Each structure stands twice: as structure tokens, then as C-alpha cells.
């Protein structure tokens, strides 16, 4: 699946052969916050270069729109590592921007 809508604050993440849309919906951000702590603190850690790989993968995991059953959190994390931080930073910027700006 693909087709991120930048007007909705969506980004894309490739996992294997599939491209998944990351949508920072209210439900996704609440789930991420329950796991990772306050989102503003998460943004501050990212700005300071102190965002852990597990936190990045978790944020992406919670924001995958229409997450297929076959997609696991581990595969999301492995995709981040396989692509490298530079390749996934644009998606992270989009999500963090939405957290700060809202829609």
C-alpha cells in the first residue's frame, strides 16, 4: 500500500517490498505516548539527537495506517536499520512536525 497524503501529515515507510503509509492519527499518537511517554519530550529528545532506535521504530509502528497482520514491530525496526537513519529521517520529520503543529 502506498499513497501518503502530505496534507494529512502522512509519510511513507518501506518495509521489505511494501510501502506503508504512516499517519499520525489521534489514536496512533495516544498509543505511542502510552508506550514512550509525553510526545513533547519525544520531540525534544529527537531535536537533541537523543531519540533511541527503539523509540523511532515504536513511533513508526503505532503510526502505520491499516497495519497488516503480517507486519510486526520487529520488521519495522529491521526496516529502519536496513535503510539507515538518513533514509527514514524524512518520515520522522513529518511525524514530529505533525505532533508539534497538529492538523
mmCIF file of C-alpha atoms in Angstrom:
data_model
loop_
_atom_site.group_PDB
_atom_site.id
_atom_site.type_symbol
_atom_site.label_atom_id
_atom_site.label_comp_id
_atom_site.label_asym_id
_atom_site.label_seq_id
_atom_site.Cartn_x
_atom_site.Cartn_y
_atom_site.Cartn_z
ATOM 1 C CA UNK A 1 0.000 0.000 0.000
ATOM 2 C CA UNK A 2 1.211 3.500 -0.683
ATOM 3 C CA UNK A 3 -0.063 6.947 -1.339
ATOM 4 C CA UNK A 4 0.804 9.091 1.657
ATOM 5 C CA UNK A 5 -1.118 12.362 1.711
ATOM 6 C CA UNK A 6 1.222 15.137 2.877
ATOM 7 C CA UNK A 7 -1.783 17.379 3.564
ATOM 8 C CA UNK A 8 -2.797 14.916 6.294
ATOM 9 C CA UNK A 9 0.718 14.781 7.708
ATOM 10 C CA UNK A 10 1.335 11.322 6.296
ATOM 11 C CA UNK A 11 4.682 9.843 5.315
ATOM 12 C CA UNK A 12 5.818 6.556 3.814
ATOM 13 C CA UNK A 13 7.991 3.772 5.168
ATOM 14 C CA UNK A 14 9.295 0.893 3.097
ATOM 15 C CA UNK A 15 9.298 -2.464 4.872
ATOM 16 C CA UNK A 16 10.586 -5.202 2.608
ATOM 17 C CA UNK A 17 8.782 -4.942 -0.723
ATOM 18 C CA UNK A 18 5.845 -2.972 0.682
ATOM 19 C CA UNK A 19 5.455 0.741 1.238
ATOM 20 C CA UNK A 20 3.310 1.589 4.265
ATOM 21 C CA UNK A 21 1.664 4.903 5.000
ATOM 22 C CA UNK A 22 2.467 6.447 8.374
ATOM 23 C CA UNK A 23 -0.479 8.502 9.622
ATOM 24 C CA UNK A 24 -0.153 10.306 12.959
ATOM 25 C CA UNK A 25 -3.804 9.905 13.920
ATOM 26 C CA UNK A 26 -5.020 10.720 17.416
ATOM 27 C CA UNK A 27 -5.317 7.014 18.270
ATOM 28 C CA UNK A 28 -1.819 6.271 16.944
ATOM 29 C CA UNK A 29 -0.257 9.129 18.885
ATOM 30 C CA UNK A 30 -2.079 8.196 22.092
ATOM 31 C CA UNK A 31 -0.783 4.623 21.759
ATOM 32 C CA UNK A 32 2.747 5.903 21.106
ATOM 33 C CA UNK A 33 2.534 8.259 24.075
ATOM 34 C CA UNK A 34 1.302 5.453 26.341
ATOM 35 C CA UNK A 35 4.410 3.497 25.441
ATOM 36 C CA UNK A 36 7.037 6.223 25.010
ATOM 37 C CA UNK A 37 5.935 8.936 27.400
ATOM 38 C CA UNK A 38 4.927 12.516 26.607
ATOM 39 C CA UNK A 39 5.189 13.330 22.917
ATOM 40 C CA UNK A 40 6.684 16.761 23.517
ATOM 41 C CA UNK A 41 9.537 15.096 25.413
ATOM 42 C CA UNK A 42 9.950 12.699 22.485
ATOM 43 C CA UNK A 43 10.243 15.663 20.123
ATOM 44 C CA UNK A 44 12.808 17.294 22.426
ATOM 45 C CA UNK A 45 14.902 14.106 22.503
ATOM 46 C CA UNK A 46 14.768 13.930 18.718
ATOM 47 C CA UNK A 47 15.853 17.576 18.432
ATOM 48 C CA UNK A 48 18.764 16.872 20.776
ATOM 49 C CA UNK A 49 19.800 13.803 18.770
ATOM 50 C CA UNK A 50 18.869 11.533 21.669
ATOM 51 C CA UNK A 51 15.977 9.606 20.142
ATOM 52 C CA UNK A 52 16.648 5.901 20.571
ATOM 53 C CA UNK A 53 16.222 3.497 17.685
ATOM 54 C CA UNK A 54 13.555 1.610 19.647
ATOM 55 C CA UNK A 55 11.606 4.858 20.124
ATOM 56 C CA UNK A 56 11.789 5.674 16.430
ATOM 57 C CA UNK A 57 10.624 2.199 15.450
ATOM 58 C CA UNK A 58 7.839 2.327 18.033
ATOM 59 C CA UNK A 59 6.543 5.675 16.774
ATOM 60 C CA UNK A 60 6.539 4.346 13.215
ATOM 61 C CA UNK A 61 4.841 1.113 14.334
ATOM 62 C CA UNK A 62 1.982 2.933 16.009
ATOM 63 C CA UNK A 63 1.518 5.257 13.029
ATOM 64 C CA UNK A 64 1.301 2.579 10.300
ATOM 65 C CA UNK A 65 -2.097 3.117 8.677
ATOM 66 C CA UNK A 66 -4.142 -0.035 8.005
ATOM 67 C CA UNK A 67 -1.402 -2.176 9.535
ATOM 68 C CA UNK A 68 -1.494 -5.671 8.006
ATOM 69 C CA UNK A 69 -1.431 -8.628 10.380
ATOM 70 C CA UNK A 70 1.781 -9.912 8.822
ATOM 71 C CA UNK A 71 3.641 -6.708 9.686
ATOM 72 C CA UNK A 72 5.438 -6.983 13.004
ATOM 73 C CA UNK A 73 7.121 -4.357 15.133
ATOM 74 C CA UNK A 74 10.390 -6.224 14.639
ATOM 75 C CA UNK A 75 10.073 -5.932 10.849
ATOM 76 C CA UNK A 76 9.506 -2.192 11.183
ATOM 77 C CA UNK A 77 12.636 -1.888 13.325
ATOM 78 C CA UNK A 78 14.651 -4.052 10.952
ATOM 79 C CA UNK A 79 13.489 -1.910 8.014
ATOM 80 C CA UNK A 80 14.700 1.224 9.793
ATOM 81 C CA UNK A 81 18.103 -0.368 10.390
ATOM 82 C CA UNK A 82 18.329 -1.756 6.840
ATOM 83 C CA UNK A 83 17.556 1.625 5.262
ATOM 84 C CA UNK A 84 19.610 3.640 7.700
ATOM 85 C CA UNK A 85 18.641 6.646 9.759
ATOM 86 C CA UNK A 86 19.282 9.086 6.920
ATOM 87 C CA UNK A 87 16.700 7.343 4.728
ATOM 88 C CA UNK A 88 13.940 7.326 7.362
ATOM 89 C CA UNK A 89 14.598 10.810 8.745
ATOM 90 C CA UNK A 90 12.197 12.494 6.270
ATOM 91 C CA UNK A 91 9.326 10.343 7.571
ATOM 92 C CA UNK A 92 10.333 11.103 11.153
ATOM 93 C CA UNK A 93 10.364 14.841 10.402
ATOM 94 C CA UNK A 94 6.848 14.652 9.002
ATOM 95 C CA UNK A 95 5.536 12.829 12.085
ATOM 96 C CA UNK A 96 7.320 15.115 14.547
ATOM 97 C CA UNK A 97 6.072 18.142 12.626
ATOM 98 C CA UNK A 98 2.511 16.895 12.955
ATOM 99 C CA UNK A 99 2.965 16.318 16.665
ATOM 100 C CA UNK A 100 4.088 19.937 17.084
ATOM 101 C CA UNK A 101 1.731 21.621 14.626
ATOM 102 C CA UNK A 102 -1.371 19.480 14.610
ATOM 103 C CA UNK A 103 -3.703 19.497 11.626
#
